[in-house]
PDB file of C-alpha atoms in Angstrom:
ATOM      1  CA  UNK Y   1      14.582  -2.004  21.383  1.00  0.00           C
ATOM      2  CA  UNK Y   2      16.435   0.340  19.023  1.00  0.00           C
ATOM      3  CA  UNK Y   3      19.778  -1.274  19.905  1.00  0.00           C
ATOM      4  CA  UNK Y   4      18.545  -4.656  18.652  1.00  0.00           C
ATOM      5  CA  UNK Y   5      17.769  -3.531  15.092  1.00  0.00           C
ATOM      6  CA  UNK Y   6      19.617  -1.981  12.197  1.00  0.00           C
ATOM      7  CA  UNK Y   7      18.344   1.587  12.159  1.00  0.00           C
ATOM      8  CA  UNK Y   8      19.436   1.932   8.513  1.00  0.00           C
ATOM      9  CA  UNK Y   9      16.941  -0.716   7.438  1.00  0.00           C
ATOM     10  CA  UNK Y  10      13.933   0.803   5.576  1.00  0.00           C
ATOM     11  CA  UNK Y  11      11.557  -1.534   7.411  1.00  0.00           C
ATOM     12  CA  UNK Y  12      12.930  -0.623  10.836  1.00  0.00           C
ATOM     13  CA  UNK Y  13      12.823   3.113  10.119  1.00  0.00           C
ATOM     14  CA  UNK Y  14       9.258   2.868   8.813  1.00  0.00           C
ATOM     15  CA  UNK Y  15       8.036   0.828  11.791  1.00  0.00           C
ATOM     16  CA  UNK Y  16       9.719   3.147  14.289  1.00  0.00           C
ATOM     17  CA  UNK Y  17       7.962   6.087  12.678  1.00  0.00           C
ATOM     18  CA  UNK Y  18       4.559   4.371  12.694  1.00  0.00           C
ATOM     19  CA  UNK Y  19       5.009   3.265  16.301  1.00  0.00           C
ATOM     20  CA  UNK Y  20       5.562   6.900  17.295  1.00  0.00           C
ATOM     21  CA  UNK Y  21       2.479   8.010  15.336  1.00  0.00           C
ATOM     22  CA  UNK Y  22       0.240   5.331  16.887  1.00  0.00           C
ATOM     23  CA  UNK Y  23       1.622   5.577  20.407  1.00  0.00           C
ATOM     24  CA  UNK Y  24      -1.471   7.291  21.813  1.00  0.00           C
ATOM     25  CA  UNK Y  25      -4.735   5.386  21.692  1.00  0.00           C
ATOM     26  CA  UNK Y  26      -7.762   6.924  19.970  1.00  0.00           C
ATOM     27  CA  UNK Y  27     -11.417   6.183  20.480  1.00  0.00           C
ATOM     28  CA  UNK Y  28     -11.432   3.845  17.451  1.00  0.00           C
ATOM     29  CA  UNK Y  29      -8.061   2.096  17.278  1.00  0.00           C
ATOM     30  CA  UNK Y  30      -4.674   1.582  18.881  1.00  0.00           C
ATOM     31  CA  UNK Y  31      -1.628  -0.473  17.858  1.00  0.00           C
ATOM     32  CA  UNK Y  32       1.911  -0.925  19.133  1.00  0.00           C
ATOM     33  CA  UNK Y  33       4.738  -3.446  18.586  1.00  0.00           C
ATOM     34  CA  UNK Y  34       5.624  -5.993  21.232  1.00  0.00           C
ATOM     35  CA  UNK Y  35       8.460  -5.049  23.530  1.00  0.00           C
ATOM     36  CA  UNK Y  36      10.702  -7.830  22.226  1.00  0.00           C
ATOM     37  CA  UNK Y  37       9.644  -7.889  18.554  1.00  0.00           C
ATOM     38  CA  UNK Y  38       9.303  -4.834  16.335  1.00  0.00           C
ATOM     39  CA  UNK Y  39       7.795  -6.932  13.544  1.00  0.00           C
ATOM     40  CA  UNK Y  40       4.830  -8.186  15.568  1.00  0.00           C
ATOM     41  CA  UNK Y  41       2.182  -5.679  16.617  1.00  0.00           C
ATOM     42  CA  UNK Y  42      -0.953  -6.020  18.703  1.00  0.00           C
ATOM     43  CA  UNK Y  43      -3.928  -3.837  17.850  1.00  0.00           C
ATOM     44  CA  UNK Y  44      -7.336  -2.986  19.226  1.00  0.00           C
ATOM     45  CA  UNK Y  45     -10.273  -1.656  17.187  1.00  0.00           C
ATOM     46  CA  UNK Y  46     -13.774  -0.584  18.083  1.00  0.00           C
ATOM     47  CA  UNK Y  47     -16.707  -2.137  16.273  1.00  0.00           C
ATOM     48  CA  UNK Y  48     -18.389   0.227  13.770  1.00  0.00           C
ATOM     49  CA  UNK Y  49     -21.474   1.999  15.133  1.00  0.00           C
ATOM     50  CA  UNK Y  50     -24.966   1.242  13.821  1.00  0.00           C
ATOM     51  CA  UNK Y  51     -23.932  -2.342  13.052  1.00  0.00           C
ATOM     52  CA  UNK Y  52     -23.988  -5.776  14.644  1.00  0.00           C
ATOM     53  CA  UNK Y  53     -20.547  -4.988  16.108  1.00  0.00           C
ATOM     54  CA  UNK Y  54     -21.578  -1.772  17.865  1.00  0.00           C
ATOM     55  CA  UNK Y  55     -20.112  -1.730  21.372  1.00  0.00           C
ATOM     56  CA  UNK Y  56     -17.537  -4.426  20.656  1.00  0.00           C
ATOM     57  CA  UNK Y  57     -13.796  -4.008  21.340  1.00  0.00           C
ATOM     58  CA  UNK Y  58     -11.713  -6.395  19.237  1.00  0.00           C
ATOM     59  CA  UNK Y  59      -8.067  -7.371  19.618  1.00  0.00           C
ATOM     60  CA  UNK Y  60      -5.629  -8.916  17.136  1.00  0.00           C
ATOM     61  CA  UNK Y  61      -2.083  -9.340  15.825  1.00  0.00           C
ATOM     62  CA  UNK Y  62      -0.255  -7.841  12.857  1.00  0.00           C
ATOM     63  CA  UNK Y  63       2.826  -9.756  11.666  1.00  0.00           C
ATOM     64  CA  UNK Y  64       5.050  -7.726   9.355  1.00  0.00           C
ATOM     65  CA  UNK Y  65       7.612  -9.128   6.894  1.00  0.00           C
ATOM     66  CA  UNK Y  66      11.251  -7.934   6.854  1.00  0.00           C
ATOM     67  CA  UNK Y  67      10.521  -6.343   3.446  1.00  0.00           C
ATOM     68  CA  UNK Y  68       7.811  -4.053   4.861  1.00  0.00           C
ATOM     69  CA  UNK Y  69       6.497  -1.701   3.469  1.00  0.00           C
ATOM     70  CA  UNK Y  70       7.241  -3.291   0.086  1.00  0.00           C
ATOM     71  CA  UNK Y  71       5.327  -6.418   1.158  1.00  0.00           C
ATOM     72  CA  UNK Y  72       2.001  -6.521   3.071  1.00  0.00           C
ATOM     73  CA  UNK Y  73       1.458  -7.603   6.692  1.00  0.00           C
ATOM     74  CA  UNK Y  74      -0.567 -10.566   7.911  1.00  0.00           C
ATOM     75  CA  UNK Y  75      -3.607  -9.813  10.074  1.00  0.00           C
ATOM     76  CA  UNK Y  76      -4.949 -12.193  12.735  1.00  0.00           C
ATOM     77  CA  UNK Y  77      -7.935 -11.596  15.032  1.00  0.00           C
ATOM     78  CA  UNK Y  78      -7.726 -12.841  18.637  1.00  0.00           C
ATOM     79  CA  UNK Y  79     -11.220 -11.845  19.804  1.00  0.00           C
ATOM     80  CA  UNK Y  80     -14.326 -13.760  18.760  1.00  0.00           C
ATOM     81  CA  UNK Y  81     -16.431 -11.451  16.626  1.00  0.00           C
ATOM     82  CA  UNK Y  82     -18.550 -13.463  14.175  1.00  0.00           C
ATOM     83  CA  UNK Y  83     -17.000 -11.790  11.108  1.00  0.00           C
ATOM     84  CA  UNK Y  84     -13.401 -13.064  11.062  1.00  0.00           C
ATOM     85  CA  UNK Y  85     -12.056 -16.385  12.293  1.00  0.00           C
ATOM     86  CA  UNK Y  86      -9.958 -16.333  15.462  1.00  0.00           C
ATOM     87  CA  UNK Y  87      -6.278 -17.217  15.165  1.00  0.00           C
ATOM     88  CA  UNK Y  88      -6.319 -17.378  11.345  1.00  0.00           C
ATOM     89  CA  UNK Y  89      -4.826 -14.959   8.824  1.00  0.00           C
ATOM     90  CA  UNK Y  90      -7.705 -13.092   7.218  1.00  0.00           C
ATOM     91  CA  UNK Y  91      -7.808 -12.460   3.487  1.00  0.00           C
ATOM     92  CA  UNK Y  92      -7.894  -8.764   2.618  1.00  0.00           C
ATOM     93  CA  UNK Y  93      -6.430  -6.860  -0.313  1.00  0.00           C
ATOM     94  CA  UNK Y  94      -4.119  -5.204   2.225  1.00  0.00           C
ATOM     95  CA  UNK Y  95      -3.004  -8.481   3.834  1.00  0.00           C
ATOM     96  CA  UNK Y  96      -0.316 -11.019   3.064  1.00  0.00           C
ATOM     97  CA  UNK Y  97      -2.730 -13.156   1.051  1.00  0.00           C
ATOM     98  CA  UNK Y  98      -2.563 -10.671  -1.825  1.00  0.00           C
ATOM     99  CA  UNK Y  99       0.861  -9.039  -2.208  1.00  0.00           C
ATOM    100  CA  UNK Y 100      -0.049  -8.079  -5.783  1.00  0.00           C
ATOM    101  CA  UNK Y 101      -2.639  -5.554  -4.544  1.00  0.00           C
ATOM    102  CA  UNK Y 102      -0.563  -4.113  -1.700  1.00  0.00           C
ATOM    103  CA  UNK Y 103       0.626  -0.505  -1.966  1.00  0.00           C
ATOM    104  CA  UNK Y 104       3.726   0.635  -0.040  1.00  0.00           C
ATOM    105  CA  UNK Y 105       1.965   3.908   0.772  1.00  0.00           C
ATOM    106  CA  UNK Y 106      -0.488   2.001   2.998  1.00  0.00           C
ATOM    107  CA  UNK Y 107       0.351   1.717   6.672  1.00  0.00           C
ATOM    108  CA  UNK Y 108      -0.723  -0.073   9.841  1.00  0.00           C
ATOM    109  CA  UNK Y 109      -3.251   2.700  10.440  1.00  0.00           C
ATOM    110  CA  UNK Y 110      -4.699   1.984   6.977  1.00  0.00           C
ATOM    111  CA  UNK Y 111      -5.053  -1.686   7.907  1.00  0.00           C
ATOM    112  CA  UNK Y 112      -6.851  -0.829  11.167  1.00  0.00           C
ATOM    113  CA  UNK Y 113      -9.358   1.418   9.453  1.00  0.00           C
ATOM    114  CA  UNK Y 114      -9.885  -1.180   6.735  1.00  0.00           C
ATOM    115  CA  UNK Y 115     -10.707  -3.833   9.345  1.00  0.00           C
ATOM    116  CA  UNK Y 116     -13.289  -1.516  10.933  1.00  0.00           C
ATOM    117  CA  UNK Y 117     -14.779  -0.695   7.538  1.00  0.00           C
ATOM    118  CA  UNK Y 118     -15.021  -4.319   6.422  1.00  0.00           C
ATOM    119  CA  UNK Y 119     -16.605  -5.734   9.583  1.00  0.00           C
ATOM    120  CA  UNK Y 120     -20.225  -4.961   8.529  1.00  0.00           C
ATOM    121  CA  UNK Y 121     -19.682  -6.437   5.025  1.00  0.00           C
ATOM    122  CA  UNK Y 122     -20.508  -9.985   3.988  1.00  0.00           C
ATOM    123  CA  UNK Y 123     -17.803 -12.626   4.139  1.00  0.00           C
ATOM    124  CA  UNK Y 124     -18.994 -14.538   1.054  1.00  0.00           C
ATOM    125  CA  UNK Y 125     -16.624 -17.437   1.633  1.00  0.00           C
ATOM    126  CA  UNK Y 126     -13.386 -15.472   1.926  1.00  0.00           C
ATOM    127  CA  UNK Y 127     -10.413 -17.038   3.686  1.00  0.00           C
ATOM    128  CA  UNK Y 128     -10.753 -16.399   7.415  1.00  0.00           C
ATOM    129  CA  UNK Y 129     -14.262 -14.917   7.134  1.00  0.00           C
ATOM    130  CA  UNK Y 130     -17.448 -15.846   8.979  1.00  0.00           C
ATOM    131  CA  UNK Y 131     -21.141 -15.085   8.451  1.00  0.00           C
ATOM    132  CA  UNK Y 132     -22.691 -15.305  11.912  1.00  0.00           C
ATOM    133  CA  UNK Y 133     -26.238 -14.162  12.547  1.00  0.00           C
ATOM    134  CA  UNK Y 134     -26.806 -10.599  13.852  1.00  0.00           C
ATOM    135  CA  UNK Y 135     -27.835 -11.964  17.244  1.00  0.00           C
ATOM    136  CA  UNK Y 136     -24.623 -13.961  17.585  1.00  0.00           C
ATOM    137  CA  UNK Y 137     -22.475 -10.997  16.581  1.00  0.00           C
ATOM    138  CA  UNK Y 138     -24.183  -8.686  19.061  1.00  0.00           C
ATOM    139  CA  UNK Y 139     -23.662 -11.242  21.806  1.00  0.00           C
ATOM    140  CA  UNK Y 140     -19.967 -11.574  20.927  1.00  0.00           C
ATOM    141  CA  UNK Y 141     -19.644  -7.779  20.861  1.00  0.00           C
ATOM    142  CA  UNK Y 142     -20.696  -7.603  24.513  1.00  0.00           C
ATOM    143  CA  UNK Y 143     -18.391 -10.458  25.508  1.00  0.00           C
ATOM    144  CA  UNK Y 144     -15.438  -8.878  23.729  1.00  0.00           C
ATOM    145  CA  UNK Y 145     -15.219  -6.114  26.336  1.00  0.00           C
ATOM    146  CA  UNK Y 146     -14.046  -8.676  28.916  1.00  0.00           C
ATOM    147  CA  UNK Y 147     -11.139  -9.940  26.793  1.00  0.00           C
ATOM    148  CA  UNK Y 148      -7.596  -9.645  28.171  1.00  0.00           C
ATOM    149  CA  UNK Y 149      -4.466 -10.281  26.075  1.00  0.00           C
ATOM    150  CA  UNK Y 150      -1.760 -12.027  28.081  1.00  0.00           C
ATOM    151  CA  UNK Y 151       0.882 -11.477  25.371  1.00  0.00           C
ATOM    152  CA  UNK Y 152       0.770  -7.668  25.485  1.00  0.00           C
ATOM    153  CA  UNK Y 153      -1.092  -7.159  28.758  1.00  0.00           C
ATOM    154  CA  UNK Y 154      -3.943  -5.173  27.222  1.00  0.00           C
ATOM    155  CA  UNK Y 155      -7.438  -5.147  28.692  1.00  0.00           C
ATOM    156  CA  UNK Y 156     -10.300  -4.246  26.371  1.00  0.00           C
ATOM    157  CA  UNK Y 157     -12.004  -2.223  29.084  1.00  0.00           C
ATOM    158  CA  UNK Y 158      -9.398   0.535  28.936  1.00  0.00           C
ATOM    159  CA  UNK Y 159      -7.641  -0.105  25.609  1.00  0.00           C
ATOM    160  CA  UNK Y 160      -9.405   2.770  23.759  1.00  0.00           C
ATOM    161  CA  UNK Y 161     -10.573   6.255  24.642  1.00  0.00           C
ATOM    162  CA  UNK Y 162     -14.295   6.889  25.159  1.00  0.00           C
ATOM    163  CA  UNK Y 163     -16.276   7.875  22.097  1.00  0.00           C
ATOM    164  CA  UNK Y 164     -16.383  11.592  21.341  1.00  0.00           C
ATOM    165  CA  UNK Y 165     -17.965  13.953  18.834  1.00  0.00           C
ATOM    166  CA  UNK Y 166     -14.931  13.552  16.551  1.00  0.00           C
ATOM    167  CA  UNK Y 167     -15.539   9.837  16.181  1.00  0.00           C
ATOM    168  CA  UNK Y 168     -17.737  10.315  13.121  1.00  0.00           C
ATOM    169  CA  UNK Y 169     -14.706  11.414  11.094  1.00  0.00           C
ATOM    170  CA  UNK Y 170     -12.935   8.111  11.718  1.00  0.00           C
ATOM    171  CA  UNK Y 171     -16.156   6.266  10.896  1.00  0.00           C
ATOM    172  CA  UNK Y 172     -16.416   8.021   7.537  1.00  0.00           C
ATOM    173  CA  UNK Y 173     -12.755   7.342   6.790  1.00  0.00           C
ATOM    174  CA  UNK Y 174     -13.177   3.656   7.606  1.00  0.00           C
ATOM    175  CA  UNK Y 175     -16.220   3.349   5.337  1.00  0.00           C
ATOM    176  CA  UNK Y 176     -14.379   5.143   2.548  1.00  0.00           C
ATOM    177  CA  UNK Y 177     -11.444   2.751   2.849  1.00  0.00           C
ATOM    178  CA  UNK Y 178     -13.826  -0.196   2.714  1.00  0.00           C
ATOM    179  CA  UNK Y 179     -15.134   1.103  -0.612  1.00  0.00           C
ATOM    180  CA  UNK Y 180     -11.661   1.694  -2.023  1.00  0.00           C
ATOM    181  CA  UNK Y 181     -10.036  -1.538  -0.875  1.00  0.00           C
ATOM    182  CA  UNK Y 182     -11.806  -4.607  -2.163  1.00  0.00           C
ATOM    183  CA  UNK Y 183     -12.348  -7.547   0.136  1.00  0.00           C
ATOM    184  CA  UNK Y 184     -10.896 -10.536  -1.704  1.00  0.00           C
ATOM    185  CA  UNK Y 185     -13.088 -13.630  -1.720  1.00  0.00           C
ATOM    186  CA  UNK Y 186     -11.280 -16.932  -2.253  1.00  0.00           C
ATOM    187  CA  UNK Y 187     -13.567 -19.898  -1.564  1.00  0.00           C
ATOM    188  CA  UNK Y 188     -11.973 -23.315  -2.036  1.00  0.00           C
ATOM    189  CA  UNK Y 189     -11.454 -23.966  -5.725  1.00  0.00           C
ATOM    190  CA  UNK Y 190     -12.461 -20.447  -6.689  1.00  0.00           C
ATOM    191  CA  UNK Y 191     -10.867 -17.027  -6.629  1.00  0.00           C
ATOM    192  CA  UNK Y 192     -12.672 -13.702  -7.071  1.00  0.00           C
ATOM    193  CA  UNK Y 193     -12.903 -10.290  -5.495  1.00  0.00           C
ATOM    194  CA  UNK Y 194     -15.926  -8.659  -3.902  1.00  0.00           C
ATOM    195  CA  UNK Y 195     -17.485  -6.235  -6.327  1.00  0.00           C
ATOM    196  CA  UNK Y 196     -15.549  -7.662  -9.256  1.00  0.00           C
ATOM    197  CA  UNK Y 197     -17.174  -8.559 -12.535  1.00  0.00           C
ATOM    198  CA  UNK Y 198     -18.409 -12.133 -12.319  1.00  0.00           C
ATOM    199  CA  UNK Y 199     -19.808 -12.310 -15.860  1.00  0.00           C
ATOM    200  CA  UNK Y 200     -18.423 -15.470 -17.456  1.00  0.00           C
ATOM    201  CA  UNK Y 201     -16.134 -14.812 -20.349  1.00  0.00           C
ATOM    202  CA  UNK Y 202     -17.004 -16.457 -23.673  1.00  0.00           C
ATOM    203  CA  UNK Y 203     -14.989 -19.551 -24.411  1.00  0.00           C
ATOM    204  CA  UNK Y 204     -12.769 -19.465 -27.491  1.00  0.00           C
ATOM    205  CA  UNK Y 205     -13.994 -21.590 -30.401  1.00  0.00           C
ATOM    206  CA  UNK Y 206     -12.758 -25.138 -30.247  1.00  0.00           C
ATOM    207  CA  UNK Y 207     -10.321 -26.192 -32.904  1.00  0.00           C
ATOM    208  CA  UNK Y 208     -11.537 -28.799 -35.356  1.00  0.00           C
ATOM    209  CA  UNK Y 209     -10.122 -32.250 -35.059  1.00  0.00           C
ATOM    210  CA  UNK Y 210      -8.160 -33.989 -37.780  1.00  0.00           C
ATOM    211  CA  UNK Y 211     -10.352 -35.355 -40.541  1.00  0.00           C
ATOM    212  CA  UNK Y 212     -12.877 -32.480 -40.333  1.00  0.00           C
ATOM    213  CA  UNK Y 213     -14.974 -32.351 -43.514  1.00  0.00           C
ATOM    214  CA  UNK Y 214     -16.487 -28.890 -42.856  1.00  0.00           C
ATOM    215  CA  UNK Y 215     -16.425 -25.999 -45.325  1.00  0.00           C
ATOM    216  CA  UNK Y 216     -12.989 -24.941 -44.192  1.00  0.00           C
ATOM    217  CA  UNK Y 217     -11.573 -28.364 -44.998  1.00  0.00           C
ATOM    218  CA  UNK Y 218     -13.357 -28.589 -48.372  1.00  0.00           C
ATOM    219  CA  UNK Y 219     -12.145 -25.182 -49.581  1.00  0.00           C
ATOM    220  CA  UNK Y 220      -8.690 -24.449 -48.166  1.00  0.00           C
ATOM    221  CA  UNK Y 221      -8.104 -21.591 -50.653  1.00  0.00           C
ATOM    222  CA  UNK Y 222     -11.027 -19.499 -49.388  1.00  0.00           C
ATOM    223  CA  UNK Y 223     -10.290 -16.045 -47.955  1.00  0.00           C
ATOM    224  CA  UNK Y 224      -9.977 -16.025 -44.193  1.00  0.00           C
ATOM    225  CA  UNK Y 225     -12.465 -13.748 -42.326  1.00  0.00           C
ATOM    226  CA  UNK Y 226     -11.160 -10.595 -40.575  1.00  0.00           C
ATOM    227  CA  UNK Y 227      -9.218 -11.320 -37.392  1.00  0.00           C
ATOM    228  CA  UNK Y 228      -8.588 -14.934 -38.421  1.00  0.00           C
ATOM    229  CA  UNK Y 229      -5.331 -15.955 -39.989  1.00  0.00           C
ATOM    230  CA  UNK Y 230      -5.475 -18.388 -42.851  1.00  0.00           C
ATOM    231  CA  UNK Y 231      -3.879 -21.728 -42.171  1.00  0.00           C
ATOM    232  CA  UNK Y 232      -0.488 -21.963 -43.826  1.00  0.00           C
ATOM    233  CA  UNK Y 233       0.098 -25.155 -45.883  1.00  0.00           C
ATOM    234  CA  UNK Y 234       2.817 -27.450 -44.671  1.00  0.00           C
ATOM    235  CA  UNK Y 235       6.085 -27.012 -46.571  1.00  0.00           C
ATOM    236  CA  UNK Y 236       6.526 -29.563 -49.339  1.00  0.00           C
ATOM    237  CA  UNK Y 237       9.641 -31.701 -49.390  1.00  0.00           C
ATOM    238  CA  UNK Y 238      12.519 -30.451 -51.501  1.00  0.00           C
ATOM    239  CA  UNK Y 239      12.138 -31.894 -55.065  1.00  0.00           C
ATOM    240  CA  UNK Y 240      14.155 -30.923 -58.134  1.00  0.00           C
ATOM    241  CA  UNK Y 241      11.953 -29.200 -60.718  1.00  0.00           C
ATOM    242  CA  UNK Y 242      12.447 -28.001 -64.234  1.00  0.00           C
ATOM    243  CA  UNK Y 243      12.447 -24.226 -64.945  1.00  0.00           C
ATOM    244  CA  UNK Y 244       8.912 -24.501 -66.326  1.00  0.00           C
ATOM    245  CA  UNK Y 245       7.685 -26.228 -63.162  1.00  0.00           C
ATOM    246  CA  UNK Y 246       9.365 -23.605 -60.972  1.00  0.00           C
ATOM    247  CA  UNK Y 247       7.693 -20.756 -62.926  1.00  0.00           C
ATOM    248  CA  UNK Y 248       4.332 -22.492 -62.591  1.00  0.00           C
ATOM    249  CA  UNK Y 249       4.914 -22.945 -58.862  1.00  0.00           C
ATOM    250  CA  UNK Y 250       5.742 -19.233 -58.510  1.00  0.00           C
ATOM    251  CA  UNK Y 251       2.509 -18.274 -60.312  1.00  0.00           C
ATOM    252  CA  UNK Y 252       0.479 -20.477 -57.940  1.00  0.00           C
ATOM    253  CA  UNK Y 253       2.312 -19.194 -54.820  1.00  0.00           C
ATOM    254  CA  UNK Y 254       3.184 -15.548 -55.481  1.00  0.00           C
ATOM    255  CA  UNK Y 255       5.697 -13.880 -53.209  1.00  0.00           C
ATOM    256  CA  UNK Y 256       4.326 -12.185 -50.123  1.00  0.00           C
ATOM    257  CA  UNK Y 257       3.639  -8.406 -50.467  1.00  0.00           C
ATOM    258  CA  UNK Y 258       6.369  -7.642 -47.973  1.00  0.00           C
ATOM    259  CA  UNK Y 259       9.002  -9.226 -50.248  1.00  0.00           C
ATOM    260  CA  UNK Y 260       7.956  -7.430 -53.471  1.00  0.00           C
ATOM    261  CA  UNK Y 261       9.469  -4.023 -52.582  1.00  0.00           C
ATOM    262  CA  UNK Y 262      12.709  -5.712 -51.532  1.00  0.00           C
ATOM    263  CA  UNK Y 263      12.899  -7.635 -54.810  1.00  0.00           C
ATOM    264  CA  UNK Y 264      12.096  -4.526 -56.845  1.00  0.00           C
ATOM    265  CA  UNK Y 265      14.749  -2.599 -54.951  1.00  0.00           C
ATOM    266  CA  UNK Y 266      17.310  -5.322 -55.710  1.00  0.00           C
ATOM    267  CA  UNK Y 267      16.368  -5.337 -59.426  1.00  0.00           C
ATOM    268  CA  UNK Y 268      16.566  -1.546 -59.641  1.00  0.00           C
ATOM    269  CA  UNK Y 269      19.969  -1.585 -57.965  1.00  0.00           C
ATOM    270  CA  UNK Y 270      21.213  -4.234 -60.396  1.00  0.00           C
ATOM    271  CA  UNK Y 271      19.983  -2.215 -63.437  1.00  0.00           C
ATOM    272  CA  UNK Y 272      21.677   0.930 -62.154  1.00  0.00           C
ATOM    273  CA  UNK Y 273      24.996  -0.860 -61.738  1.00  0.00           C
ATOM    274  CA  UNK Y 274      24.809  -2.271 -65.262  1.00  0.00           C
ATOM    275  CA  UNK Y 275      24.080   1.162 -66.717  1.00  0.00           C
ATOM    276  CA  UNK Y 276      27.051   2.729 -64.955  1.00  0.00           C
ATOM    277  CA  UNK Y 277      29.332  -0.065 -66.161  1.00  0.00           C
ATOM    278  CA  UNK Y 278      28.187   0.391 -69.777  1.00  0.00           C
ATOM    279  CA  UNK Y 279      28.795   4.143 -69.617  1.00  0.00           C
ATOM    280  CA  UNK Y 280      32.303   3.637 -68.240  1.00  0.00           C
ATOM    281  CA  UNK Y 281      33.152   1.089 -70.924  1.00  0.00           C
ATOM    282  CA  UNK Y 282      31.836   3.442 -73.630  1.00  0.00           C
ATOM    283  CA  UNK Y 283      33.946   6.307 -72.344  1.00  0.00           C
ATOM    284  CA  UNK Y 284      37.046   4.091 -72.201  1.00  0.00           C
ATOM    285  CA  UNK Y 285      36.474   2.881 -75.784  1.00  0.00           C
ATOM    286  CA  UNK Y 286      36.003   6.445 -77.024  1.00  0.00           C
ATOM    287  CA  UNK Y 287      39.214   7.529 -75.313  1.00  0.00           C
ATOM    288  CA  UNK Y 288      41.069   4.614 -76.925  1.00  0.00           C
ATOM    289  CA  UNK Y 289      39.761   5.486 -80.405  1.00  0.00           C
ATOM    290  CA  UNK Y 290      40.633   9.148 -79.925  1.00  0.00           C
ATOM    291  CA  UNK Y 291      44.178   8.186 -78.876  1.00  0.00           C
ATOM    292  CA  UNK Y 292      44.601   5.955 -81.931  1.00  0.00           C
ATOM    293  CA  UNK Y 293      43.483   8.760 -84.248  1.00  0.00           C
ATOM    294  CA  UNK Y 294      45.829  11.193 -82.553  1.00  0.00           C
ATOM    295  CA  UNK Y 295      48.800   8.839 -82.868  1.00  0.00           C
ATOM    296  CA  UNK Y 296      47.971   8.145 -86.534  1.00  0.00           C
ATOM    297  CA  UNK Y 297      47.942  11.886 -87.326  1.00  0.00           C
ATOM    298  CA  UNK Y 298      51.306  12.338 -85.623  1.00  0.00           C
ATOM    299  CA  UNK Y 299      52.797   9.474 -87.668  1.00  0.00           C
ATOM    300  CA  UNK Y 300      51.512  10.907 -90.984  1.00  0.00           C
ATOM    301  CA  UNK Y 301      52.929  14.348 -90.100  1.00  0.00           C
ATOM    302  CA  UNK Y 302      56.344  12.902 -89.282  1.00  0.00           C
ATOM    303  CA  UNK Y 303      56.394  10.878 -92.510  1.00  0.00           C
ATOM    304  CA  UNK Y 304      55.690  13.920 -94.683  1.00  0.00           C
ATOM    305  CA  UNK Y 305      58.560  15.736 -93.107  1.00  0.00           C
TER     306      UNK Y 305
END
């Protein structure tokens, strides 16, 4: 199989590593890629104890995208179980239905434990979920042991190791994952997550239609309440006005506070320039007068001689 794939690909390297880690079956789960397709895996999980699925052995497919682990896999159950539909991609936060919640640090082992942890939970209309009665699920759990997968050649009777005293650790890990990873519920025409806040959000106030004669329309100059911006009047068409009309208009519509410092700065700069110019002109005039007096004294001295 290695000769068929680019071993420099991040997805291929990641899947090769996970295949080596999951090569040996445990008493709770087992998964391996197909011999001719590294991006399609078949898995087997044991039903959680002390539940309607106790004693069941369930088989399914995991289809991985070429961008794995940056994008999530799709999970499909092949064994009737009464919790997930058969042959349909189930909707989990770690499945392809919700790439926005997928984390690249999650793995195929994470998906297997999440499936075990979510089996006893309610479907609540999620895509690919079922809500069979406890009696039906227990009956399907017994029948699941006779399932045989022709695609991978796995029989449920010997797919997993017998239960041992260390099984409780995997059970606790599966339940913990079920609490951490939300089961996404997407009934037709609705989209929400299990455990999410379903309190309806208040609707924003509707805008008043044209011709409204309420207080806001009667008194447009009133001060707007905090958090509400006052409606800006529409700009008037350009009309030539006399200086007196322009001054009156400026008194009615004073400049915004943000422009006042800029205007003051411009006025101060203009006054400073005028002052410097006056000082320079004064100094030049004084130098000219001094030169005239000096030349006049030299002329009088030469005349006396």
